Amino acid sequence: MVKGPSVGKAYWRSLDELADTPEFRVLVEKEFPGLAEELTSPQTRRAFLKVMGASLGVAGLAACRWPKETILPFAHRPEDRIPGVPQQYATAMELNGLNGAATGLLVTSYDGRPVKIEGNPLHPASRGAASAVAQASLLELYDPDRSRQVLRRDGGQAFASSWDEFAAFAGGHFAALRAKKGAGLAVLAEDSSSPSLARLRQRFAETFPEAMWVPWEAIPRDDGRLAAARLFGEPLRPLLRFDRADVVLCLDADPIFDHPAAVAHARDFAARRRGEGGTMSRVYSTGAVMSLTAAAADQRLAVASSRVAG
């Protein structure tokens, strides 16, 4: 709320409206053409009534039905495909590659458009549940800012291109790299435990023996494998079984929320915390942040993360 120059207090609904940015003016002109000046200037009573009348008129138009359109059927309808009947596909989503876990999912699709993601009840890592990250990943398909064409970058600028132009470029470019056995070629890829990607990486190494393949994660989880290497001599990935643990000690960790296998951990954790037909597990947590695991712990010690390692 700010104080206007002539009408006292003027109310605003967004920071762009308060700053009266060019982007906000463009938005106003698109939504209310011809009334942009009235919307972005201090309101008089008469102007306010005009704007409200225009708003109601626009809202009334928006409530009208869309023009009738004819939907054409499949020219060659796939087998067992009935238009309008949803189909489910089993898939998996991997987080953190070799240091993480893959979660089995079921994707519901309407006429080729995915609309819902849930856990696969037959997969041991999900058992019918899905994390918020898995469910939100569906929004990437419908992101209005998602690239709709092939882009070619040159001198720090992006130019519209096509797959045919890329194929023509790649043919000569990679032929020269193949002659040099891949010297000067580097691939920056996300970490993955996929067998298919492992075979692709092996073929890449055979074709370009001097090239580099660098796996990278924005938030790496190498601590578990490094600890296993020191304890067992191999960089193994730990598999946590909270359903078999009598005592759980979490050192600045939140295994039931931010771990790649948090869905399975949460189910196993809850099974031992009910105490049905057995003894409840005891949970101790220490760290700087009040995490989900810390909130469910029997005892929590708040200390700085720098002191946990010591």
Coordinates of C-alpha atoms in Angstrom, one line a residue:
M1 CA 0.0 0.0 0.0
V2 CA 1.4 3.4 -1.0
K3 CA 0.2 6.9 -0.8
G4 CA -0.8 8.4 -4.2
P5 CA -0.2 12.0 -5.2
S6 CA -3.8 13.2 -5.3
V7 CA -6.2 10.6 -4.0
G8 CA -4.7 9.4 -0.8
K9 CA -3.9 5.7 -0.5
A10 CA -3.5 3.7 -3.6
Y11 CA -3.5 -0.1 -3.4
W12 CA -1.5 -2.4 -5.6
R13 CA -1.6 -6.1 -6.3
S14 CA 1.9 -6.8 -7.4
L15 CA 5.4 -5.4 -7.3
D16 CA 5.2 -4.8 -11.1
E17 CA 2.1 -2.7 -10.7
L18 CA 3.7 -0.7 -7.9
A19 CA 6.8 -0.1 -10.0
D20 CA 4.7 0.5 -13.1
T21 CA 7.2 -1.5 -15.2
P22 CA 7.0 -1.7 -19.0
E23 CA 6.1 -5.4 -18.7
F24 CA 3.1 -4.5 -16.5
R25 CA 1.9 -1.9 -19.0
V26 CA 2.1 -4.5 -21.8
L27 CA 0.1 -6.9 -19.7
V28 CA -2.6 -4.3 -19.0
E29 CA -2.8 -3.3 -22.6
K30 CA -3.3 -6.9 -23.6
E31 CA -6.0 -7.6 -21.0
F32 CA -7.8 -4.2 -21.1
P33 CA -7.0 -2.5 -24.4
G34 CA -8.0 1.1 -24.4
L35 CA -8.1 1.3 -20.6
A36 CA -4.4 1.0 -19.8
E37 CA -4.0 4.7 -18.8
E38 CA -7.0 4.4 -16.4
L39 CA -5.7 1.2 -14.8
T40 CA -2.2 2.6 -14.1
S41 CA -3.1 6.1 -13.0
P42 CA -4.7 7.2 -9.7
Q43 CA -8.4 6.4 -9.8
T44 CA -11.3 8.8 -9.5
R45 CA -14.7 7.5 -8.6
R46 CA -16.0 7.8 -12.2
A47 CA -12.9 6.2 -13.7
F48 CA -13.2 3.4 -11.1
L49 CA -16.8 2.6 -12.2
K50 CA -15.6 2.6 -15.8
V51 CA -12.9 0.1 -15.1
M52 CA -15.2 -2.1 -13.0
G53 CA -17.7 -2.1 -15.8
A54 CA -15.1 -3.1 -18.3
S55 CA -13.8 -5.8 -16.0
L56 CA -17.3 -7.3 -15.7
G57 CA -17.7 -7.2 -19.4
V58 CA -14.4 -8.9 -20.0
A59 CA -15.3 -11.6 -17.4
G60 CA -18.6 -12.1 -19.1
L61 CA -16.9 -12.7 -22.5
A62 CA -14.4 -15.1 -20.9
A63 CA -17.3 -17.1 -19.5
C64 CA -18.7 -17.7 -23.0
R65 CA -18.3 -21.1 -24.7
W66 CA -15.5 -21.6 -27.2
P67 CA -16.4 -21.9 -30.8
K68 CA -17.5 -25.4 -31.8
E69 CA -14.7 -27.5 -33.3
T70 CA -14.7 -30.9 -34.9
I71 CA -12.1 -33.3 -33.5
L72 CA -10.9 -35.7 -36.2
P73 CA -10.4 -39.3 -35.2
F74 CA -7.2 -41.3 -35.7
A75 CA -6.4 -42.1 -39.3
H76 CA -4.7 -45.2 -38.1
R77 CA -5.9 -45.8 -34.5
P78 CA -3.4 -47.8 -32.4
E79 CA -4.5 -51.1 -31.1
D80 CA -6.5 -51.1 -27.9
R81 CA -6.7 -47.3 -28.0
I82 CA -10.1 -45.8 -27.4
P83 CA -10.3 -42.0 -27.7
G84 CA -11.2 -40.3 -24.4
V85 CA -10.3 -43.4 -22.3
P86 CA -7.2 -42.8 -20.1
Q87 CA -4.3 -45.1 -20.3
Q88 CA -1.6 -45.8 -17.8
Y89 CA 2.1 -46.4 -18.6
A90 CA 4.7 -47.8 -16.2
T91 CA 7.9 -45.8 -16.0
A92 CA 10.6 -44.8 -13.5
M93 CA 12.2 -41.6 -12.3
E94 CA 15.8 -41.5 -11.2
L95 CA 17.3 -39.0 -8.8
N96 CA 21.1 -38.5 -8.2
G97 CA 22.1 -41.4 -10.4
L98 CA 24.6 -43.8 -8.8
N99 CA 24.2 -42.0 -5.5
G100 CA 20.4 -42.0 -5.5
A101 CA 17.5 -44.2 -6.4
A102 CA 14.9 -44.9 -9.1
T103 CA 11.2 -44.7 -8.2
G104 CA 8.6 -46.7 -10.1
L105 CA 5.7 -44.5 -11.4
L106 CA 2.4 -44.8 -13.3
V107 CA 1.7 -42.0 -15.7
T108 CA -2.0 -41.5 -16.7
S109 CA -2.4 -40.2 -20.3
Y110 CA -5.4 -38.9 -22.1
D111 CA -5.1 -39.2 -25.9
G112 CA -1.3 -39.0 -25.8
R113 CA -1.1 -36.2 -23.2
P114 CA 0.2 -37.1 -19.7
V115 CA -2.0 -35.6 -17.0
K116 CA -1.2 -37.4 -13.8
I117 CA 1.7 -39.1 -12.1
E118 CA 1.4 -41.6 -9.2
G119 CA 3.5 -44.3 -7.7
N120 CA 3.6 -47.8 -9.0
P121 CA 2.2 -50.1 -6.4
L122 CA 4.2 -53.0 -7.8
H123 CA 7.6 -51.2 -7.5
P124 CA 9.4 -51.7 -4.2
A125 CA 10.7 -48.1 -4.1
S126 CA 7.3 -46.5 -4.4
R127 CA 4.7 -49.0 -3.5
G128 CA 1.9 -46.8 -4.8
A129 CA 3.3 -43.4 -3.5
A130 CA 5.0 -40.6 -5.4
S131 CA 7.1 -37.7 -4.1
A132 CA 6.2 -34.1 -4.8
V133 CA 9.2 -33.9 -7.1
A134 CA 7.9 -36.7 -9.3
Q135 CA 4.4 -35.2 -9.5
A136 CA 5.7 -31.8 -10.3
S137 CA 7.9 -33.1 -13.1
L138 CA 4.8 -33.4 -15.2
L139 CA 4.6 -29.6 -15.3
E140 CA 7.8 -29.4 -17.4
L141 CA 5.9 -30.7 -20.4
Y142 CA 3.4 -27.8 -20.2
D143 CA 5.9 -25.0 -19.3
P144 CA 5.0 -22.0 -21.4
D145 CA 8.7 -21.0 -21.4
R146 CA 9.8 -24.4 -22.7
S147 CA 11.8 -24.2 -26.0
R148 CA 9.6 -25.1 -29.0
Q149 CA 12.4 -25.2 -31.6
V150 CA 16.0 -26.1 -32.1
L151 CA 18.4 -23.3 -31.2
R152 CA 21.9 -22.7 -32.5
R153 CA 24.2 -20.7 -30.2
D154 CA 26.9 -18.5 -31.8
G155 CA 28.8 -15.8 -30.0
G156 CA 26.7 -16.0 -27.0
Q157 CA 23.4 -15.5 -28.9
A158 CA 20.7 -18.0 -29.9
F159 CA 19.4 -18.4 -33.4
A160 CA 16.5 -20.4 -34.6
S161 CA 17.6 -23.6 -36.4
S162 CA 16.2 -27.0 -37.4
W163 CA 17.1 -30.7 -36.9
D164 CA 18.2 -30.9 -40.6
E165 CA 20.7 -28.1 -40.0
F166 CA 22.0 -29.9 -36.9
A167 CA 22.4 -33.2 -38.8
A168 CA 24.3 -31.4 -41.5
F169 CA 26.6 -29.7 -38.9
A170 CA 27.0 -32.9 -36.8
G171 CA 28.0 -35.0 -39.8
G172 CA 31.2 -33.0 -40.6
H173 CA 31.9 -31.9 -37.0
F174 CA 31.9 -35.4 -35.5
A175 CA 33.7 -36.9 -38.5
A176 CA 36.6 -34.6 -37.7
L177 CA 36.5 -35.5 -34.0
R178 CA 36.4 -39.2 -34.9
A179 CA 39.6 -38.8 -36.9
K180 CA 41.2 -37.3 -33.8
K181 CA 39.8 -40.2 -31.6
G182 CA 37.7 -37.6 -29.7
A183 CA 40.5 -35.3 -28.6
G184 CA 38.9 -32.1 -27.5
L185 CA 35.4 -33.5 -27.1
A186 CA 33.7 -33.5 -23.6
V187 CA 30.2 -34.5 -22.6
L188 CA 28.7 -33.0 -19.5
A189 CA 25.8 -35.3 -18.4
E190 CA 23.7 -36.0 -15.4
D191 CA 24.7 -38.9 -13.2
S192 CA 22.7 -42.0 -14.0
S193 CA 22.6 -45.7 -13.1
S194 CA 20.6 -46.6 -16.2
P195 CA 21.9 -49.7 -18.0
S196 CA 20.8 -48.3 -21.3
L197 CA 22.8 -45.1 -20.7
A198 CA 25.8 -47.2 -19.5
R199 CA 25.8 -49.1 -22.8
L200 CA 25.6 -45.8 -24.7
R201 CA 28.5 -44.4 -22.7
Q202 CA 30.5 -47.6 -23.5
R203 CA 29.9 -47.2 -27.2
F204 CA 30.8 -43.5 -27.0
A205 CA 34.1 -44.4 -25.3
E206 CA 34.9 -47.0 -28.0
T207 CA 34.2 -44.5 -30.8
F208 CA 36.0 -41.5 -29.0
P209 CA 38.6 -43.1 -26.7
E210 CA 40.3 -39.7 -25.9
A211 CA 37.0 -37.8 -25.2
M212 CA 35.8 -37.0 -21.7
W213 CA 32.4 -38.0 -20.2
V214 CA 31.8 -36.0 -17.0
P215 CA 28.8 -36.8 -14.8
W216 CA 27.6 -33.8 -12.8
E217 CA 24.8 -33.2 -10.2
A218 CA 23.8 -29.8 -8.9
I219 CA 23.4 -31.3 -5.4
P220 CA 25.8 -34.3 -5.3
R221 CA 25.4 -37.1 -2.7
D222 CA 28.8 -38.6 -2.9
D223 CA 29.2 -38.8 0.9
G224 CA 27.5 -42.2 1.2
R225 CA 29.7 -43.9 -1.5
L226 CA 32.8 -42.3 -0.1
A227 CA 32.1 -43.6 3.4
A228 CA 31.4 -47.1 2.0
A229 CA 34.7 -47.0 0.1
R230 CA 36.5 -46.2 3.4
L231 CA 34.6 -48.9 5.3
F232 CA 34.4 -51.7 2.7
G233 CA 37.0 -50.8 0.1
E234 CA 34.4 -50.3 -2.6
P235 CA 32.3 -47.2 -3.5
L236 CA 29.0 -48.9 -2.7
R237 CA 25.6 -47.3 -2.5
P238 CA 24.0 -47.7 1.0
L239 CA 20.4 -49.1 1.1
L240 CA 18.7 -48.0 4.2
R241 CA 16.1 -50.3 5.8
F242 CA 14.3 -48.3 8.5
D243 CA 11.8 -51.2 8.9
R244 CA 14.6 -53.3 10.4
A245 CA 16.3 -50.6 12.5
D246 CA 15.7 -50.5 16.3
V247 CA 17.7 -47.3 16.7
V248 CA 18.1 -44.5 14.1
L249 CA 20.7 -41.8 14.4
C250 CA 20.5 -39.0 11.8
L251 CA 23.5 -36.6 11.7
D252 CA 22.4 -33.5 9.8
A253 CA 20.3 -35.7 7.5
D254 CA 16.6 -35.9 6.6
P255 CA 16.2 -39.4 5.0
I256 CA 12.4 -39.3 4.9
F257 CA 12.2 -36.0 3.0
D258 CA 15.1 -34.9 0.9
H259 CA 16.7 -38.3 0.2
P260 CA 16.3 -39.7 -3.4
A261 CA 14.6 -42.8 -1.8
A262 CA 12.5 -40.7 0.6
V263 CA 9.2 -42.4 -0.5
A264 CA 10.4 -45.9 0.5
H265 CA 12.2 -44.5 3.6
A266 CA 9.0 -42.8 4.8
R267 CA 7.0 -46.0 4.6
D268 CA 9.5 -48.1 6.4
F269 CA 10.1 -45.4 9.0
A270 CA 6.4 -45.1 9.7
A271 CA 6.0 -48.9 10.0
R272 CA 8.4 -49.1 12.9
R273 CA 7.1 -46.0 14.6
R274 CA 3.6 -47.4 15.0
G275 CA 4.7 -50.1 17.4
E276 CA 2.0 -52.6 16.2
G277 CA 3.0 -56.1 17.2
G278 CA 6.5 -55.1 18.3
T279 CA 8.8 -52.4 19.7
M280 CA 8.9 -48.9 18.3
S281 CA 12.2 -47.7 17.0
R282 CA 14.0 -45.0 18.7
V283 CA 15.1 -42.0 16.6
Y284 CA 17.8 -39.4 17.5
S285 CA 18.5 -36.4 15.2
T286 CA 21.1 -33.7 15.3
G287 CA 21.6 -30.8 13.0
A288 CA 21.0 -27.1 12.4
V289 CA 17.6 -27.4 10.6
M290 CA 14.3 -28.6 11.9
S291 CA 13.8 -31.2 9.3
L292 CA 10.9 -33.7 8.9
T293 CA 12.9 -36.4 10.4
A294 CA 13.9 -34.2 13.3
A295 CA 10.3 -33.3 14.0
A296 CA 9.5 -37.0 14.3
A297 CA 12.5 -37.9 16.4
D298 CA 12.4 -38.9 20.1
Q299 CA 15.3 -36.7 20.9
R300 CA 16.8 -33.8 18.8
L301 CA 19.9 -31.8 19.4
A302 CA 20.2 -28.5 17.6
V303 CA 23.8 -27.9 16.6
A304 CA 25.6 -26.1 13.7
S305 CA 26.3 -28.3 10.7
S306 CA 30.0 -27.5 11.1
R307 CA 30.0 -29.2 14.5
V308 CA 28.3 -32.4 13.3
A309 CA 31.4 -33.6 11.4
G310 CA 33.6 -33.0 14.4

